[in-house]
Tab-separated table of C-alpha atoms in Angstrom:
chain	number	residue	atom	x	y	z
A	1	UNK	CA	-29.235	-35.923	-21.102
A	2	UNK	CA	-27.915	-35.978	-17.331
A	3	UNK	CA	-24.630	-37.382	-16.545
A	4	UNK	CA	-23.396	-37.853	-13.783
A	5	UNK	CA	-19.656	-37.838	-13.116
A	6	UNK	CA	-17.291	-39.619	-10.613
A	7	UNK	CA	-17.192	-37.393	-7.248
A	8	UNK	CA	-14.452	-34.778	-6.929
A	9	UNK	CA	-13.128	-34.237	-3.695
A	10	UNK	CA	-11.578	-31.148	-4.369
A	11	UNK	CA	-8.108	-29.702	-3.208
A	12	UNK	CA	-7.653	-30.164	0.779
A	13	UNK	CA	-6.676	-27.219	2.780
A	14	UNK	CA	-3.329	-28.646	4.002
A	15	UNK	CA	-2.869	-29.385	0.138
A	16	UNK	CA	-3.525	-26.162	-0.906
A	17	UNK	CA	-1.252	-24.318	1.541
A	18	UNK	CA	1.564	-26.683	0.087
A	19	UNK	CA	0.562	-25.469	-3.868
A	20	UNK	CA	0.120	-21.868	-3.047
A	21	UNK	CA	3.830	-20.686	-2.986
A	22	UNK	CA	4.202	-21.704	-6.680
A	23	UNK	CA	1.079	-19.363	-7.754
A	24	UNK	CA	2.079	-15.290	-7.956
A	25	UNK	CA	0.604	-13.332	-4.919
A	26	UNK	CA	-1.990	-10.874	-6.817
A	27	UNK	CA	-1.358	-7.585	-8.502
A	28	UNK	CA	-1.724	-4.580	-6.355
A	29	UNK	CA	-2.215	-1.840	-8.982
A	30	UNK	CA	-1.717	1.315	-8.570
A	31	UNK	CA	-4.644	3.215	-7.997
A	32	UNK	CA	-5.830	6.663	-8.178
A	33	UNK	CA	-8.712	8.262	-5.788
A	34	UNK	CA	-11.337	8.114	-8.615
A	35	UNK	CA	-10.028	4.888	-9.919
A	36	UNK	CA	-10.347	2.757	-6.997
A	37	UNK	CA	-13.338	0.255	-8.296
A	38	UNK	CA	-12.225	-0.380	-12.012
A	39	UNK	CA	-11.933	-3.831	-13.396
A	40	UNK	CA	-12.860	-7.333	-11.425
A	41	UNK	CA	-10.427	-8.650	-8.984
A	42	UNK	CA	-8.869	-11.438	-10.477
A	43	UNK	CA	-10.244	-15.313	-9.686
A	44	UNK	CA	-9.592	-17.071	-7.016
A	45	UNK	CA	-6.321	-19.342	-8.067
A	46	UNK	CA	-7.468	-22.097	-5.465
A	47	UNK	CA	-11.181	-22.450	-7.275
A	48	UNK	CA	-9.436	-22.426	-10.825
A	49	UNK	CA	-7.157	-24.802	-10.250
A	50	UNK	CA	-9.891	-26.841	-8.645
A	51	UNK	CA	-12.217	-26.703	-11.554
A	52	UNK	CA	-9.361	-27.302	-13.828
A	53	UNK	CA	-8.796	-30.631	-12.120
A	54	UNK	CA	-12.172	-31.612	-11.531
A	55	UNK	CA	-12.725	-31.401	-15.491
A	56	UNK	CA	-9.526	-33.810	-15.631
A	57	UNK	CA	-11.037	-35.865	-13.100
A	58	UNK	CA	-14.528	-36.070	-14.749
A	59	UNK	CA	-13.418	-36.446	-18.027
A	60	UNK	CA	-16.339	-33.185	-18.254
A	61	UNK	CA	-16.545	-30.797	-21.289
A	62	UNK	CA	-15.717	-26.949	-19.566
A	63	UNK	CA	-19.732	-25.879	-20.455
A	64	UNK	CA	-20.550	-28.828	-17.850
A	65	UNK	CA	-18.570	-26.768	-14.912
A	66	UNK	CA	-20.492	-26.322	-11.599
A	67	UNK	CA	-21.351	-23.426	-10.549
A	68	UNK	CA	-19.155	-23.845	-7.165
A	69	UNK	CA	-16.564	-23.181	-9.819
A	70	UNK	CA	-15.542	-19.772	-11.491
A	71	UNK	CA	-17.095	-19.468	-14.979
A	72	UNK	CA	-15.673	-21.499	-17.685
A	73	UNK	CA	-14.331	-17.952	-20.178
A	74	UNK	CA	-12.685	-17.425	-16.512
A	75	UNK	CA	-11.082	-20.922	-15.869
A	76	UNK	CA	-10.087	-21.379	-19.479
A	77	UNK	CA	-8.059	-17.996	-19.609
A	78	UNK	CA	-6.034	-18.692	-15.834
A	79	UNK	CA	-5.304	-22.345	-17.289
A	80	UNK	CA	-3.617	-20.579	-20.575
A	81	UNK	CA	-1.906	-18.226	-18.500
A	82	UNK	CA	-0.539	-20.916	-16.239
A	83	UNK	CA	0.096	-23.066	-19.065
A	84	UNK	CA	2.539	-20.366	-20.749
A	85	UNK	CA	4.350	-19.541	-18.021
A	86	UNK	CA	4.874	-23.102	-17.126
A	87	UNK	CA	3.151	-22.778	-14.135
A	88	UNK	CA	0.298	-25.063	-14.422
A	89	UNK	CA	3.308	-28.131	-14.724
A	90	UNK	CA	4.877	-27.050	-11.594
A	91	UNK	CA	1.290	-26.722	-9.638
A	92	UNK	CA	0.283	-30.456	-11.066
A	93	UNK	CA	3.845	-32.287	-10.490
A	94	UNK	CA	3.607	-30.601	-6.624
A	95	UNK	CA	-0.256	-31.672	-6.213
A	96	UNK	CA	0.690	-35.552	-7.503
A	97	UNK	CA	3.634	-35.623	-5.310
A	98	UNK	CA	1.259	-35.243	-2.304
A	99	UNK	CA	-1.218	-38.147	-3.206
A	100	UNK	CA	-0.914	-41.354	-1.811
A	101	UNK	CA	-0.301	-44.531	-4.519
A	102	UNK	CA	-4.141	-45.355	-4.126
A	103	UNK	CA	-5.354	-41.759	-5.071
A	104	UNK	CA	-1.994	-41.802	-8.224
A	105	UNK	CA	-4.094	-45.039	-9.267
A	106	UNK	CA	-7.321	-43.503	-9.512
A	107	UNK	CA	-5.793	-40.331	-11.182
A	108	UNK	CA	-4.049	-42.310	-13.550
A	109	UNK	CA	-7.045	-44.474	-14.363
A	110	UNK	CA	-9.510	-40.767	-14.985
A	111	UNK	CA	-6.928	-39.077	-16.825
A	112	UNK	CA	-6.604	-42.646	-19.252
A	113	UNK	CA	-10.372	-42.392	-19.543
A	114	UNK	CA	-11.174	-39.231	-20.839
A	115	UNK	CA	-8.349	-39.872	-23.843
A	116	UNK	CA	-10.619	-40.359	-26.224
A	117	UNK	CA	-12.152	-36.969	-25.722
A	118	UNK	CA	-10.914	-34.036	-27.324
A	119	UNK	CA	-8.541	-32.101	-24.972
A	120	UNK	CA	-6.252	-29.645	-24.697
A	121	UNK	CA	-2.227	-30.142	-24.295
A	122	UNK	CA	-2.853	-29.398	-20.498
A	123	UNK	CA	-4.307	-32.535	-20.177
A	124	UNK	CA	-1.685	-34.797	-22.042
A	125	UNK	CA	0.443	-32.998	-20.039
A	126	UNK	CA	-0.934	-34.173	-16.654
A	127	UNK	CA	-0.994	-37.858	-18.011
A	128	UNK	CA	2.377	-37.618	-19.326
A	129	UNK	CA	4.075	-36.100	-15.967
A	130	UNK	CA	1.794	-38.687	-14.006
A	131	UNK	CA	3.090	-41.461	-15.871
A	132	UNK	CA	7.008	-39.977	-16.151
A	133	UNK	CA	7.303	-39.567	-11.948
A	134	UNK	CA	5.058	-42.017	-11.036
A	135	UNK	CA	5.076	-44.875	-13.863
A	136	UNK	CA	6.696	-47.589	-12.001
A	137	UNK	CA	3.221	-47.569	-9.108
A	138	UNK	CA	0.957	-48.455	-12.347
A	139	UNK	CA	1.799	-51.667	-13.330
A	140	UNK	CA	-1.154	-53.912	-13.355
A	141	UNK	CA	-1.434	-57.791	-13.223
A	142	UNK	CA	-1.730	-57.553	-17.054
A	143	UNK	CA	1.821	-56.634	-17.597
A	144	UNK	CA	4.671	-58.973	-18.464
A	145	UNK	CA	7.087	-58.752	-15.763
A	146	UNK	CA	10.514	-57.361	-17.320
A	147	UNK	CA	13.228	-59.430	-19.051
A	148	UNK	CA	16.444	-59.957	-16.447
């Protein structure tokens, strides 16, 4: 069965340049004259961190990825090394604090969405640092206003 998922606009340039000072600059290993083409250079962080938030977005199993986006094995392993080293937080909490309160809405609203899914800690993560720094711009006509 198709599906088709909400559009993801993807990381802007201008955003990107703001997130990439939190991500470590690549390994230059040392390399011998015989050595020189061993191993695959590492992904692109930009394109991971994309796909990682267009499955958020989407609400998307990883198998569903397109193929604009590394391969899943490949995305999977950069968001459990950025997830140990506390890295993936940082990269999320500076990407939110970029949006505007329109684009927080419609975050907030995807992210709630795909809760009934099963997903990794990353994403309660995201939903729980959305909702922590930028709780108060959610409050829908369905809430009771609060007690003086």
């Amino acid at each position: 069965m198709l599906r088709i998922y909400p559009e993801w606009p993807g990381i802007w340039p201008w955003q990107w340049k703001a997130l990439s000072c939190y991500v470590p600059p690549k390994p230059f290993p040392f390399r011998k004259k015989r050595r020189e083409h061993l191993g695959r250079p590492p992904a692109d962080p930009r394109r991971c961190f994309n796909a990682i938030l267009w499955s958020a977005w989407t609400g998307a199993t990883w198998s569903n990825l397109p193929p604009q986006y590394p391969a899943r094995r490949t995305v999977l392993r950069q968001l459990s090394r950025w997830s140990r080293a506390g890295l993936m937080s940082r990269l999320w909490l500076a990407y939110i604090g970029q949006l505007s309160t329109a684009d927080l809405a419609v975050w907030h609203r995807n992210l709630k969405a795909g809760q009934g899914r099963v997903r990794g800690f990353w994403h309660w993560e995201m939903i729980a640092d959305l909702e922590l720094h930028h709780g108060h711009k959610f409050l829908t006509r369905n809430t009771p206003p609060a007690a003086p």
